[in-house]
PDB file of C-alpha atoms in Angstrom:
ATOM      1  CA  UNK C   1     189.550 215.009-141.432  1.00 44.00           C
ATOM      2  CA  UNK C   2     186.031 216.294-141.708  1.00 48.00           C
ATOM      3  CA  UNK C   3     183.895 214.560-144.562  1.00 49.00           C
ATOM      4  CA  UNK C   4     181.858 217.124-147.265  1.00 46.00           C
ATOM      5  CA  UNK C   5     178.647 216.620-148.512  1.00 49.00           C
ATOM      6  CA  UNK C   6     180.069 214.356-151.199  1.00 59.00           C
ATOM      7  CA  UNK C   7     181.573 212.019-149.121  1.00 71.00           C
ATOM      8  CA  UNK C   8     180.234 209.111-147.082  1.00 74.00           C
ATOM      9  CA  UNK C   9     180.928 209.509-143.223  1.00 86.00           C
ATOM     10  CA  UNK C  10     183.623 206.906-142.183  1.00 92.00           C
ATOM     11  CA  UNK C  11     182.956 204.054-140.498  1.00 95.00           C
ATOM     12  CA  UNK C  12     184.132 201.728-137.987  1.00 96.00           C
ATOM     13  CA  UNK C  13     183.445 197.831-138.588  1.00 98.00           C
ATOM     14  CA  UNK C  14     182.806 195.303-136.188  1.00 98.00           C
ATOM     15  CA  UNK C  15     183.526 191.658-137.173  1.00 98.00           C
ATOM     16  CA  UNK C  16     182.390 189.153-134.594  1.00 96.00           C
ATOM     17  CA  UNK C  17     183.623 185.701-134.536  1.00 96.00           C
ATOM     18  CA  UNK C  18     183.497 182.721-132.219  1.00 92.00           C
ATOM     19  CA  UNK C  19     186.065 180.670-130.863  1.00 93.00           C
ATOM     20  CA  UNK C  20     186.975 178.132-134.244  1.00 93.00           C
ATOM     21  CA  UNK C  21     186.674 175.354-132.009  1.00 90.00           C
ATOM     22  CA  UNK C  22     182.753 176.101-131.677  1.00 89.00           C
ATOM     23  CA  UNK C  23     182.048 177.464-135.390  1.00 86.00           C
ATOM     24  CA  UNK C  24     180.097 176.548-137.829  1.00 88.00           C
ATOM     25  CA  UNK C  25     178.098 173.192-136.499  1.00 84.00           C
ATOM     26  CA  UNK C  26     176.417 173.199-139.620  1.00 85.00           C
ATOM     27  CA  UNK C  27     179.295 172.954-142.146  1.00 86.00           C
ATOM     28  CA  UNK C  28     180.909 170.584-140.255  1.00 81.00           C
ATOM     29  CA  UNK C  29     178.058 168.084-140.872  1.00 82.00           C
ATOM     30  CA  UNK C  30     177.312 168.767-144.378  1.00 78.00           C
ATOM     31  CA  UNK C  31     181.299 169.670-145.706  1.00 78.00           C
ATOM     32  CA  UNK C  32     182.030 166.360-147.249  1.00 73.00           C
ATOM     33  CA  UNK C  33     185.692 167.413-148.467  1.00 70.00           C
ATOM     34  CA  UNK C  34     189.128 166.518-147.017  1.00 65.00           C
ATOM     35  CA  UNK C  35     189.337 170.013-145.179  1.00 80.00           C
ATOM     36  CA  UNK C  36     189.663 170.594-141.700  1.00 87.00           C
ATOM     37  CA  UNK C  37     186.655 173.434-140.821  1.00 90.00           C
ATOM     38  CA  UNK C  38     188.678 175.277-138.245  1.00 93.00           C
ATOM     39  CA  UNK C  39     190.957 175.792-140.732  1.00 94.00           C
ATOM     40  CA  UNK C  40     188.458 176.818-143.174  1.00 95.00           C
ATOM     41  CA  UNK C  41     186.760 179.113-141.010  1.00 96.00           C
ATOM     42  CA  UNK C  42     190.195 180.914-139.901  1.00 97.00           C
ATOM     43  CA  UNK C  43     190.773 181.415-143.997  1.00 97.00           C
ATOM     44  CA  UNK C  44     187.070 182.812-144.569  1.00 98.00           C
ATOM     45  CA  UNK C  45     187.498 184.823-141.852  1.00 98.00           C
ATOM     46  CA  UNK C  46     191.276 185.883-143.413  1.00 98.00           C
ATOM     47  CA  UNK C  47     189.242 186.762-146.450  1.00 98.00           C
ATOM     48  CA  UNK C  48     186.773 189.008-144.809  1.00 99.00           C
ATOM     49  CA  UNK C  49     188.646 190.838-143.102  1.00 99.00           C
ATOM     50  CA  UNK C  50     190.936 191.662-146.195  1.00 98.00           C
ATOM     51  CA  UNK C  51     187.837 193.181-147.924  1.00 98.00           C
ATOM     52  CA  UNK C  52     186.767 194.798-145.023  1.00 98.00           C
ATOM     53  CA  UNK C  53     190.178 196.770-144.447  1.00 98.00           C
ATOM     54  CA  UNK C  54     190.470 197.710-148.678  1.00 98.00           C
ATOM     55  CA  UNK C  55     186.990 199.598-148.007  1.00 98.00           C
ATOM     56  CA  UNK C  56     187.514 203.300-148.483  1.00 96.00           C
ATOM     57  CA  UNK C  57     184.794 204.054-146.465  1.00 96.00           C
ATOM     58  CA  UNK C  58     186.373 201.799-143.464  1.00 97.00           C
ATOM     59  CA  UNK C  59     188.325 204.354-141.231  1.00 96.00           C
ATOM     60  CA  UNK C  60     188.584 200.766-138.620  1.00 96.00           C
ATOM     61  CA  UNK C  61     188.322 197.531-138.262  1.00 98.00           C
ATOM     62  CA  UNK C  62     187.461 195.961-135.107  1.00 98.00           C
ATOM     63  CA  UNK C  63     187.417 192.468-134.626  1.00 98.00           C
ATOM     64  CA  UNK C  64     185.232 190.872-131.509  1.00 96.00           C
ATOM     65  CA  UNK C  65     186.512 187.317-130.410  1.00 95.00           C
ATOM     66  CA  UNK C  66     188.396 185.287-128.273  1.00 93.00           C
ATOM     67  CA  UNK C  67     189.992 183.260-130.229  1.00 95.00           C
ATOM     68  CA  UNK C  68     194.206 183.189-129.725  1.00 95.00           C
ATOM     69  CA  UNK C  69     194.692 182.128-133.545  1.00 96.00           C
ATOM     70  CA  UNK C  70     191.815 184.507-134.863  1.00 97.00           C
ATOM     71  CA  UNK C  71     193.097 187.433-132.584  1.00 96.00           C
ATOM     72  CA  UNK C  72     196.809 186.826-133.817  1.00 97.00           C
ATOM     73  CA  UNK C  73     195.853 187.360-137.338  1.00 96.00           C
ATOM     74  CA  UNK C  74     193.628 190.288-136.858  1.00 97.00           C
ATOM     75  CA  UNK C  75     196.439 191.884-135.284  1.00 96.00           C
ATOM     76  CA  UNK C  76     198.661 191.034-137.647  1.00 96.00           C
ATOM     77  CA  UNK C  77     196.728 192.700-140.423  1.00 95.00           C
ATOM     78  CA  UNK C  78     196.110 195.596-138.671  1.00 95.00           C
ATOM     79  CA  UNK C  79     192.666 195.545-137.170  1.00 97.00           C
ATOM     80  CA  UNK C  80     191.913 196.226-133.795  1.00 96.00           C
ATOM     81  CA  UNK C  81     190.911 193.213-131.325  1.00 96.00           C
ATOM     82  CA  UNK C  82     188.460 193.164-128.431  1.00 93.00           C
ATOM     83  CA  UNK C  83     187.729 190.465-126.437  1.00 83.00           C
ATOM     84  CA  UNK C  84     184.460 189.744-124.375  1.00 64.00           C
ATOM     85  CA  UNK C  85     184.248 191.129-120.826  1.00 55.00           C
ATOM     86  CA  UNK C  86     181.935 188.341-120.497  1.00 61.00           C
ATOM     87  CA  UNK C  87     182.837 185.385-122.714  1.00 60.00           C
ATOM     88  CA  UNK C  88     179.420 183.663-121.895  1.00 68.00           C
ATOM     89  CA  UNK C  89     177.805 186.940-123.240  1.00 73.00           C
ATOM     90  CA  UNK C  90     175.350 186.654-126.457  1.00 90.00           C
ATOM     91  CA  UNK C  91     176.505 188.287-129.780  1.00 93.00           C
ATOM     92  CA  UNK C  92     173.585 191.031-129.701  1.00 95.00           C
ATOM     93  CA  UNK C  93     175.189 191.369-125.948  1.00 93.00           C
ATOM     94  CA  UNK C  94     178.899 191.956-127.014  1.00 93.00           C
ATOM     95  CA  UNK C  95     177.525 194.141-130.075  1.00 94.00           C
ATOM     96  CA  UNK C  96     175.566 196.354-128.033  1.00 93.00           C
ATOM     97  CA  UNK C  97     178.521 196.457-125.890  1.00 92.00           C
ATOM     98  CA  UNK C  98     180.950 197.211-128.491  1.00 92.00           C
ATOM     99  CA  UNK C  99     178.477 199.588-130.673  1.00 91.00           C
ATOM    100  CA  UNK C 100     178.006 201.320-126.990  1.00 89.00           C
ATOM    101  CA  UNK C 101     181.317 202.590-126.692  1.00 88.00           C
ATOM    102  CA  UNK C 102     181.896 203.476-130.334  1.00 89.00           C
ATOM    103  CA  UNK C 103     178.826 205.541-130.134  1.00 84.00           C
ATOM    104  CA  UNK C 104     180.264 207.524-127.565  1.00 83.00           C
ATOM    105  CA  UNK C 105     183.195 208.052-129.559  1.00 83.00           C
ATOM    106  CA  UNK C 106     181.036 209.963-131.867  1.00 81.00           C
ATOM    107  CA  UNK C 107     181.577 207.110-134.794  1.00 84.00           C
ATOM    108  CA  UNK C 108     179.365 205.325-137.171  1.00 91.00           C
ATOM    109  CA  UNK C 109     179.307 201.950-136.764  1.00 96.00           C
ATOM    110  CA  UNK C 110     178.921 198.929-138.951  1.00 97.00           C
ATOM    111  CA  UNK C 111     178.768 194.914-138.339  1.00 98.00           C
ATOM    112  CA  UNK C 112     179.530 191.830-140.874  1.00 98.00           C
ATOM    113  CA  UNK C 113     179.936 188.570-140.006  1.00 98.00           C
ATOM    114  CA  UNK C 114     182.933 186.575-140.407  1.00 98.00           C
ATOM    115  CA  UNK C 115     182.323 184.438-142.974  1.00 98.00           C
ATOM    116  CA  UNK C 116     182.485 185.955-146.308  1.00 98.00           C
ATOM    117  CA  UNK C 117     184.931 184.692-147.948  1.00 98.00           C
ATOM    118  CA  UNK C 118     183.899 185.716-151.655  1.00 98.00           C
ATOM    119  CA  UNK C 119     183.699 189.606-150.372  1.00 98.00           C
ATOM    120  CA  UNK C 120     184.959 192.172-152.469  1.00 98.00           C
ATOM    121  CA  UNK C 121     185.507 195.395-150.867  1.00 98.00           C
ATOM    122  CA  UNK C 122     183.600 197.519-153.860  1.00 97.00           C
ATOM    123  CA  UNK C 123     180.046 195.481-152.577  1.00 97.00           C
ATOM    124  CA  UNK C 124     180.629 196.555-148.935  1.00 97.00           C
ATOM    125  CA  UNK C 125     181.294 200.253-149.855  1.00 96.00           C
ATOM    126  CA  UNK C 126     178.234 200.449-152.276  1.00 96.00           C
ATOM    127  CA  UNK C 127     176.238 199.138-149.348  1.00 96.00           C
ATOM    128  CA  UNK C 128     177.862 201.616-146.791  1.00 95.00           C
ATOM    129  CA  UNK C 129     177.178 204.496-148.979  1.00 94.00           C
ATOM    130  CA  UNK C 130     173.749 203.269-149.949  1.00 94.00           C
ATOM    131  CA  UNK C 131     173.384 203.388-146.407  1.00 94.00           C
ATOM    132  CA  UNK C 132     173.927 206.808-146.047  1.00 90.00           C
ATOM    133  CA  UNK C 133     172.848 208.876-142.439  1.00 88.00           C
ATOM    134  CA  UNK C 134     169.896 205.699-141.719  1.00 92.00           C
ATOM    135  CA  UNK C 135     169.879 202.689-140.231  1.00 95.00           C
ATOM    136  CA  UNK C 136     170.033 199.807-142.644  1.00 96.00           C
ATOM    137  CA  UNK C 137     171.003 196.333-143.022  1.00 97.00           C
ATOM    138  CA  UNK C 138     171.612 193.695-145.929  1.00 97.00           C
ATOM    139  CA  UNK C 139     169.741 190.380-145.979  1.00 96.00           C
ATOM    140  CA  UNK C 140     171.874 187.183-146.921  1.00 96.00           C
ATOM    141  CA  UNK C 141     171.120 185.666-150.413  1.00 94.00           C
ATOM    142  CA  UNK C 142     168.457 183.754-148.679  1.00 93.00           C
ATOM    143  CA  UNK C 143     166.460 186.630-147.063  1.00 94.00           C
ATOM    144  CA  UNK C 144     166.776 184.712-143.631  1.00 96.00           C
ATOM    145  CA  UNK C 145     169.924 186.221-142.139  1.00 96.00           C
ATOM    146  CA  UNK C 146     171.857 189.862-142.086  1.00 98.00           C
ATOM    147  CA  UNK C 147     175.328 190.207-143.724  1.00 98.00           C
ATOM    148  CA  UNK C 148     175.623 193.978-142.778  1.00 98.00           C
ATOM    149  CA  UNK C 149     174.180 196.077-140.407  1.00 98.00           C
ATOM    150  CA  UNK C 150     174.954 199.779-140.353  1.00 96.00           C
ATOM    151  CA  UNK C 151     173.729 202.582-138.050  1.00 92.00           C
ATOM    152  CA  UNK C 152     172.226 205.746-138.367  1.00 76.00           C
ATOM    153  CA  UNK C 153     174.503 207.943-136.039  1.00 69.00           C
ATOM    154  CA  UNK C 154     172.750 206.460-133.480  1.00 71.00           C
ATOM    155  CA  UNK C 155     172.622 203.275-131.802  1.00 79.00           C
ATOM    156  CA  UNK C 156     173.398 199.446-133.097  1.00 90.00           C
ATOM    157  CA  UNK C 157     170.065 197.349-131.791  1.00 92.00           C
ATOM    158  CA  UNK C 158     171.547 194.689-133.141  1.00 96.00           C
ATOM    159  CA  UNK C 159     169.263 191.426-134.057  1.00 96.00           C
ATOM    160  CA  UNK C 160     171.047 188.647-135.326  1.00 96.00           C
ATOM    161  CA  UNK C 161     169.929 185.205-134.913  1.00 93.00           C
ATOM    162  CA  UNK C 162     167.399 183.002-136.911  1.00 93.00           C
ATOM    163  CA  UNK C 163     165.569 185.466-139.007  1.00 95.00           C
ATOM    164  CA  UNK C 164     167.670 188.034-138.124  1.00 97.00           C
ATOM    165  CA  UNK C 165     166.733 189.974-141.740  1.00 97.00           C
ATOM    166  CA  UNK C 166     162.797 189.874-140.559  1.00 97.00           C
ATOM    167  CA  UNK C 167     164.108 191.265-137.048  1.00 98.00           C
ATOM    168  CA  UNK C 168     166.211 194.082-138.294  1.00 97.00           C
ATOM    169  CA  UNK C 169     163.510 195.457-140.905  1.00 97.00           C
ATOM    170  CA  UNK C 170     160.931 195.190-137.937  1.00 96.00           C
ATOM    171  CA  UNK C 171     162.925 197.141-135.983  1.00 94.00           C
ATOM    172  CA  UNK C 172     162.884 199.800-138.062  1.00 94.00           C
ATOM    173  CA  UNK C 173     166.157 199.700-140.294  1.00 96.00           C
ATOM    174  CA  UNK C 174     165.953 200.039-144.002  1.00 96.00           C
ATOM    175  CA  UNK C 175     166.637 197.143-146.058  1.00 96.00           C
ATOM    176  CA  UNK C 176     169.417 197.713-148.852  1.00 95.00           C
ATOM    177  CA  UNK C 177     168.849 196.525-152.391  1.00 86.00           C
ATOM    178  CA  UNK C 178     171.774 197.272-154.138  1.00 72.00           C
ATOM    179  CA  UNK C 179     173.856 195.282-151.638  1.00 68.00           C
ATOM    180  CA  UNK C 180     176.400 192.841-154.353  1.00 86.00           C
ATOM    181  CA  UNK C 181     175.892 189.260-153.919  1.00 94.00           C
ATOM    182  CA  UNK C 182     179.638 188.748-152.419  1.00 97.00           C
ATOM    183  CA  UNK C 183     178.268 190.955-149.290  1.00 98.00           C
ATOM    184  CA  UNK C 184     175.139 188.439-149.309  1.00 97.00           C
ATOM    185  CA  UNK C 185     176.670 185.216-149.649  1.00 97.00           C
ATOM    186  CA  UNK C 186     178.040 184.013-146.018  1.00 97.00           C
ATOM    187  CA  UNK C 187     178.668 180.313-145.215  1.00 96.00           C
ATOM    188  CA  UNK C 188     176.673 178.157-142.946  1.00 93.00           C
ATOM    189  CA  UNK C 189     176.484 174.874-145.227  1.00 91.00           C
ATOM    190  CA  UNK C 190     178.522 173.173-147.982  1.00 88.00           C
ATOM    191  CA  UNK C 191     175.951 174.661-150.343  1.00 91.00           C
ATOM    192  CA  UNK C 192     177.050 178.164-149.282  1.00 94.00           C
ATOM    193  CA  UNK C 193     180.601 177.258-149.739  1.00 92.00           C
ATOM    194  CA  UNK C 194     179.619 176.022-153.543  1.00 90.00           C
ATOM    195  CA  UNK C 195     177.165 179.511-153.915  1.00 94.00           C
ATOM    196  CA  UNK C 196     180.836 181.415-152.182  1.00 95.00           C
ATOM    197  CA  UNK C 197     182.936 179.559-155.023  1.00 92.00           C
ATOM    198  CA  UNK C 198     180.979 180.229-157.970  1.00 92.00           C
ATOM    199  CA  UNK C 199     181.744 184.183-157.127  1.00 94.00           C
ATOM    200  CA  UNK C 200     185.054 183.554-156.885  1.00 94.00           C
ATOM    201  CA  UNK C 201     186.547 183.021-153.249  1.00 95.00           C
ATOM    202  CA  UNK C 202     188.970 185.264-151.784  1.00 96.00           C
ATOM    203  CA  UNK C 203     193.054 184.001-151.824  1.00 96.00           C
ATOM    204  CA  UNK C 204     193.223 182.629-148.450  1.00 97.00           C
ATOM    205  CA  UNK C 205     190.024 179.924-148.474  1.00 96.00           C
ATOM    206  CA  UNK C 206     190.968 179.299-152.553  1.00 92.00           C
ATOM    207  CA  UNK C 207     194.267 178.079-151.126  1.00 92.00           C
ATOM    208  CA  UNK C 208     193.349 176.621-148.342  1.00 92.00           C
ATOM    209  CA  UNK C 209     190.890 174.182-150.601  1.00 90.00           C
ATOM    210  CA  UNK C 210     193.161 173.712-153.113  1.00 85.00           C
ATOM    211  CA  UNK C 211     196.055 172.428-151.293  1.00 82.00           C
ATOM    212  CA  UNK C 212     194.099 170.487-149.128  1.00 74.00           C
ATOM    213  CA  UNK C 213     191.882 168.949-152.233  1.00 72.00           C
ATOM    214  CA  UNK C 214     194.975 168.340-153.723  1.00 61.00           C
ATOM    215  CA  UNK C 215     196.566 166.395-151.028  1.00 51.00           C
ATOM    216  CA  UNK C 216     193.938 163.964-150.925  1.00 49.00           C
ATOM    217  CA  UNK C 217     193.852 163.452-154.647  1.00 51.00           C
ATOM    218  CA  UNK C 218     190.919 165.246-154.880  1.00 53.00           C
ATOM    219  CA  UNK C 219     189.677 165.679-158.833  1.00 57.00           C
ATOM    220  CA  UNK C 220     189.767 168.755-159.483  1.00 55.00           C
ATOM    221  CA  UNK C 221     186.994 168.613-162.301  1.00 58.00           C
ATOM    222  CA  UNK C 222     184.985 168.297-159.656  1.00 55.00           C
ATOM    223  CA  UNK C 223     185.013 171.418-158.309  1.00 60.00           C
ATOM    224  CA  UNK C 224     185.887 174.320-161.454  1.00 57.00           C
ATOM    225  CA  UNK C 225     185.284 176.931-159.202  1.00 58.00           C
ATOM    226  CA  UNK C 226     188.408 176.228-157.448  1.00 61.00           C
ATOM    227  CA  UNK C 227     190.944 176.973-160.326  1.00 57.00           C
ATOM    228  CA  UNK C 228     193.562 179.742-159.702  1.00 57.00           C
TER     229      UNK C 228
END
């Protein structure tokens, strides 16, 4: 159905994520709670991709991994799931890749990452109609990293890596302010779990924490942000 002025030109979302077996090095060093981070990371990335498919302005979701468990619940929630014609490809690699052959398709593309498990679908489609016809992207809450990256009708570039929000806005894409802080808040560290929490974390990661905290006896005055 074509779009009027009024309305913001669908797009298709890409959600990359690694194999959970090689995720998140850095919150498995600092996460100092009974909780196994593969399973954590599976439930962010459950949480995510909830948000992502509520967006209005999300005619698609495609998911990028190789994961069996990740894949399984993608499909099962209705995404789409591509793996890596080469799994020893880069992320900007399998983004340009992907972006490539949505781009032919005619269609707007747009990346998150995986883990934002205190999204809420209203932030991402403020930020994908802020967006509008240019390229833009969203810095993470620490202006180091990129939680969203959206194109212009024309191609991806991706950037990501260390410093990824400096990259992108060299580059030439338009930095979006109005971006919520659930879009901004991923999770690398513990302390990005805690920053997560305080916004309220979606059902799937709440769970997972609280069943697991309460297994171990875990007091739960210790962590508020956790209460149902």
């Amino acid at each position: 159905m074509p779009t009027t002025h009024n309305e913001p030109t669908p797009v298709v979302l890409l959600i990359p994520a690694k194999p959970l077996h090689q995720a998140k090095t850095r919150l498995r060093t600092s996460l100092h709670l009974p909780v196994e981070v593969e399973s954590l990371v599976a439930a962010m990335f459950n949480d995510t991709l909830t948000a992502a498919l509520q967006c209005p302005t999300v005619e698609n979701v495609v998911v990028l991994t190789t994961d069996p468990r990740l894949h399984e619940n993608a499909r099962d929630s209705g995404a789409q799931v591509w793996g890596k014609e080469n799994p020893q490809a880069g992320l900007n690699a399998t983004l340009r890749r992907a972006s490539s052959e949505l781009h032919r398709r005619g269609s707007r593309i747009a990346v998150i990452p995986a883990d934002l498990p205190a999204l809420r679908s209203n932030d991402l489609e403020a930020a994908l109609v802020a967006a509008g016809s240019h390229r833009s992207f969203c810095a993470d809450r620490r202006q180091e990293g990129t939680t969203l990256l959206v194109t212009g009708g024309r191609q991806l570039h991706p950037e990501f890596g260390r410093g990824s929000a400096l990259a992108h806005a060299l580059s030439g894409a338009r930095g979006l302010a109005v971006a919520g802080e659930s879009l901004r808040t991923d999770v690398d560290t513990a302390e990005d779990l805690l920053a997560a929490g305080v916004l309220g974390l979606g059902e799937h990661t709440a769970a997972l924490l609280r069943s697991r905290l309460a297994l171990a006896s875990f007091d739960p005055s210790a962590a508020p942000w956790l209460a149902p």
